[in-house]
DNA sequence: CCGGGCGTTCGCCCCTGGGAAACGCGGTTC
DNA sequence: GAACCGCGTTTCCCAGGGGCGAACGCCCGG
C-alpha cells in the first residue's frame, strides 16, 4: 500500500522539478545540494534522463528536454477537446482583442492548455502547461461549478484555499456561495483573484470527455468589467462554447 | 560507464512510451504484456507516475498526465526563441493562409515546437512535441545546413537516413549536396520528402541561443511550388526570420 | 452459479540505487 | 607557476528495494 511505489522514479522526477526550481537550468553539484542527495546519485539520474531525452545537456548544465513536450502533446489531445477548442480560442482572442485561454482539470489542479493573444492582450504568462489552483481562477471556478459539492470538498481538502492575491476566495462557505451563483448564470467571474489588476470571465465546456474543461477571456479590470465590454465578452464566450460543444457532440 | 544509469527510471519512461504506443491509453495487464514485464511491476510504476502527475488514471485506464505538459513548457522556453518566434509564426500563417511551423533541434532530432494554421492550411498533424528526422523535413535540412559536415555525419550515424516517403533523401552524398545548395540560397526546400503531396520552404534562425531552430511554411505541392507563390512564401519567411533575429539579438 | 479476466497484494531474492570518498581537470588566486 | 578550489566523474560498498511469480478478490458475462 505504501511501498507500491518506485523510489528511484520519484527521485528522477524530483530531479526534473529541481531543475525547474533552480530556474530551468542546473549543474550536478548545484542540484545535489538543492535536493540533499549525493552527487553521484544526481549524476546517474541525469545521465539516464538525458538518454531518454527528458533532460538536455549543454556543456555541464542540464535543462528540461523537449521529449517532455512530446508526452505533453499526447496529454493534451487524448480526447478531441484540445483540437476542437483551439481554433475557437483563437477566434475569441481575435474578436475581443484580449487574452483567451483553455484550461483542463486533472488531479485537482487546473492546467492552462492553450492560450491565444488578441491585439491588445496583456502580457501575462499563462504559459502552456502551467498549473493553477482551481479556486483562484475564473476558469477553475467555472469547472468547480460543474462538480457536485462533495467532489469540490475533496479537492479543497487536498489543495486547500491558499490566497494568490488579496481578493482570492479563501473561505469555504464563500466558495460554495460563489459556485452557486456561477451555476445560475453559467459564467464565472474573476476580479483580481488570480492576478492584481486583471479580471476574467470564464465558462465551462460540457463535452463528452471525462476531463473537465473551461474557456476564458482575460484582460485589465478596466476593460473587462465595464457593462458593455462585459456583455460582448459574454456573448463571445457563449458562441465559442456552443461551437465547441456542438462539434464534439456530433463526433461522439 | 555503462551502469551509470538508473534502470528503474528507464522502466518508468518505457511505461510512458508504452502508453503512447498503445494509442494513448492502457490498462495494467495490457501494458505488462506489451512491455514484457510483470504486472506487479507495471502496477508500482504507474502508481508512482500517477502520484507525480506524469500519468493520469481514469477508472482502470492510464493516460499521459498533464504534468508532462508543464515540463514541456519549460523545455520550450528556456531560451527566448519560442516566445519571440511565436507571434511571427502566426503572422506567416495569416499572410500565406498556409501552415507555418517552428522547429527546434535537440539530441539529433527535430521537434515541432509551434504551429499556426492559416485559413487554407492543410489538415496534417504537426502536433506540438512531435519528433521528426532532421534529414526528412525542410525544417530539419535548414538546421543541418547550419552545422559543420562532421556534426552532420555524427547525426546521420546516430539516426540513419530512413525513408519517410519515396522522395526522402536516403543517400549521404545527396544529402551533403542538398545542404550545400541550402547554404547558398538560405532556403531549404522539401518536395514530398516528408508527406506525400506536401511541399515546404524552410529557413534556419541565427539566434544567440545554442539550440538550433528553423521556421517553415507548408502546403500542397500545387500551391507552394509554383513560381509566384514560392516567391511570396520566401519573402514572408525572410521577413519573419529577420524580425525574430533582430528581437533576440537586441535582448542578448 | 461458475469461469475468466482484470487490478491488487504478498513474499522473496538478487540486483542496483544511493552514499561517501577519492580522482582529475580547469580556472582562479597569490 | 604553484597551490588551491570547485566542478563533473569514477570507484566501491552495502542495505534497501525493484522486479518477479503466484495467489487473491472482485466484477462481468455466460
XYZ file of C-alpha atoms in Angstrom, chain A residues 48-236:
189
model
C 19.545 8.307 -17.512
C 17.115 11.132 -18.082
C 19.324 12.554 -20.792
C 19.432 9.241 -22.636
C 15.649 9.235 -22.529
C 15.508 12.811 -23.752
C 13.709 14.089 -20.668
C 16.612 16.384 -19.889
C 19.033 18.038 -22.291
C 22.702 18.541 -21.526
C 24.564 21.575 -22.781
C 28.135 21.577 -21.584
C 27.851 20.830 -17.874
C 24.407 22.330 -17.479
C 21.181 20.381 -17.578
C 17.770 21.623 -18.711
C 14.374 20.061 -19.290
C 14.415 18.133 -22.571
C 11.992 18.507 -25.455
C 10.954 14.892 -25.075
C 8.708 16.037 -22.236
C 6.886 18.124 -24.809
C 6.223 15.039 -26.885
C 4.487 13.387 -23.957
C 2.780 16.698 -23.207
C 1.289 16.685 -26.672
C -0.313 13.326 -26.010
C -1.621 14.531 -22.674
C -3.274 17.489 -24.381
C -5.119 15.601 -27.037
C -6.195 12.179 -25.911
C -9.750 13.421 -26.145
C -10.632 15.683 -29.038
C -11.301 18.736 -26.884
C -7.983 20.459 -27.447
C -8.084 20.228 -31.215
C -11.688 21.308 -31.409
C -11.347 24.181 -28.967
C -8.089 25.624 -30.248
C -9.462 27.497 -33.259
C -12.344 28.806 -31.173
C -9.967 30.138 -28.541
C -8.138 31.982 -31.258
C -11.394 33.359 -32.576
C -12.248 34.671 -29.126
C -8.906 36.424 -28.936
C -9.399 37.974 -32.372
C -12.915 39.183 -31.619
C -12.165 40.724 -28.247
C -8.512 41.662 -28.761
C -7.886 40.247 -25.302
C -6.200 37.111 -23.993
C -8.203 33.888 -24.436
C -7.467 30.648 -22.589
C -8.354 26.979 -22.416
C -7.974 25.020 -19.183
C -8.255 21.348 -18.327
C -8.656 19.983 -14.822
C -6.678 16.946 -13.754
C -5.689 15.639 -10.366
C -7.410 18.538 -8.533
C -5.322 21.089 -10.450
C -6.217 23.419 -13.262
C -3.798 23.377 -16.177
C -3.574 26.055 -18.852
C -3.579 24.059 -22.056
C -3.835 26.712 -24.710
C -3.664 30.470 -24.989
C -4.240 32.968 -27.770
C -3.425 36.655 -27.748
C -5.589 39.343 -29.321
C -4.040 42.607 -30.453
C -4.407 44.340 -27.089
C -3.792 41.284 -24.939
C -1.947 41.855 -21.703
C 1.493 40.335 -21.398
C 0.997 37.924 -18.528
C 2.447 34.474 -18.565
C -0.339 31.977 -18.933
C 2.127 29.623 -20.442
C 1.023 26.267 -21.700
C 1.257 23.617 -19.030
C 1.150 25.976 -16.073
C -0.839 24.675 -13.146
C -3.167 26.819 -11.064
C -5.403 26.315 -8.063
C -8.944 25.769 -9.217
C -10.476 28.107 -6.639
C -8.252 31.030 -7.599
C -9.055 31.480 -11.279
C -12.204 32.127 -13.254
C -11.504 29.024 -15.324
C -11.102 26.893 -12.243
C -14.254 28.175 -10.622
C -16.214 27.543 -13.805
C -15.002 23.956 -13.664
C -15.699 23.540 -9.949
C -19.233 24.758 -10.529
C -19.893 21.692 -12.686
C -18.938 19.353 -9.822
C -21.132 18.050 -7.040
C -20.430 19.659 -3.661
C -18.703 16.635 -2.175
C -16.311 16.482 -5.093
C -15.443 20.134 -4.522
C -14.953 19.350 -0.828
C -12.430 16.644 -1.653
C -10.497 18.978 -3.934
C -10.377 21.689 -1.292
C -9.254 19.101 1.237
C -6.358 18.134 -0.991
C -5.218 21.524 -2.225
C -6.529 23.958 0.380
C -7.628 27.502 -0.406
C -4.382 29.464 -0.468
C -4.586 33.163 -1.233
C -2.971 34.087 -4.538
C -3.904 37.760 -4.303
C -5.761 39.546 -1.521
C -9.009 39.032 -3.452
C -8.732 35.269 -3.705
C -11.566 33.323 -2.107
C -10.107 31.643 0.965
C -13.302 30.750 2.760
C -15.132 27.508 2.101
C -18.608 28.926 2.564
C -17.831 31.873 0.292
C -16.582 29.469 -2.353
C -19.755 27.399 -2.328
C -21.862 30.533 -2.488
C -19.847 31.696 -5.474
C -20.196 28.334 -7.212
C -23.965 28.512 -6.753
C -24.004 31.916 -8.456
C -21.939 30.517 -11.324
C -24.371 27.640 -11.759
C -27.198 30.189 -12.075
C -25.599 32.427 -14.679
C -23.349 29.924 -16.417
C -20.485 32.406 -16.241
C -17.658 32.600 -13.701
C -16.156 35.958 -12.791
C -12.660 36.543 -11.527
C -11.867 40.032 -10.282
C -8.232 40.252 -9.343
C -8.444 36.908 -7.540
C -5.652 35.490 -9.610
C -3.562 38.480 -10.675
C -3.762 42.040 -9.360
C -5.431 44.343 -11.854
C -6.740 41.512 -14.010
C -10.285 40.285 -14.408
C -11.653 37.409 -16.382
C -14.877 35.772 -17.495
C -14.967 32.018 -17.877
C -17.368 29.310 -18.928
C -17.143 25.569 -18.563
C -17.498 23.257 -21.547
C -19.967 20.399 -21.405
C -18.368 17.863 -23.669
C -18.459 14.051 -23.800
C -14.898 13.834 -22.448
C -14.473 12.835 -18.823
C -11.889 15.558 -18.422
C -13.361 18.861 -17.227
C -12.562 21.892 -19.381
C -13.281 25.613 -19.490
C -12.536 28.640 -21.665
C -11.976 32.228 -20.576
C -11.175 35.756 -21.688
C -8.822 37.821 -19.553
C -7.935 41.487 -19.504
C -7.363 44.503 -17.288
C -10.199 45.172 -14.863
C -10.928 48.473 -16.594
C -11.614 46.817 -19.933
C -13.335 43.637 -18.885
C -15.756 44.616 -16.130
C -17.465 47.625 -17.719
C -21.059 46.890 -18.683
C -20.830 46.919 -22.438
C -17.479 45.174 -22.779
C -18.649 42.512 -20.369
C -21.728 41.833 -22.456
C -19.622 41.430 -25.594
C -17.219 39.073 -23.889
C -20.083 37.051 -22.514
C -21.543 36.648 -25.967
C -18.191 35.667 -27.429
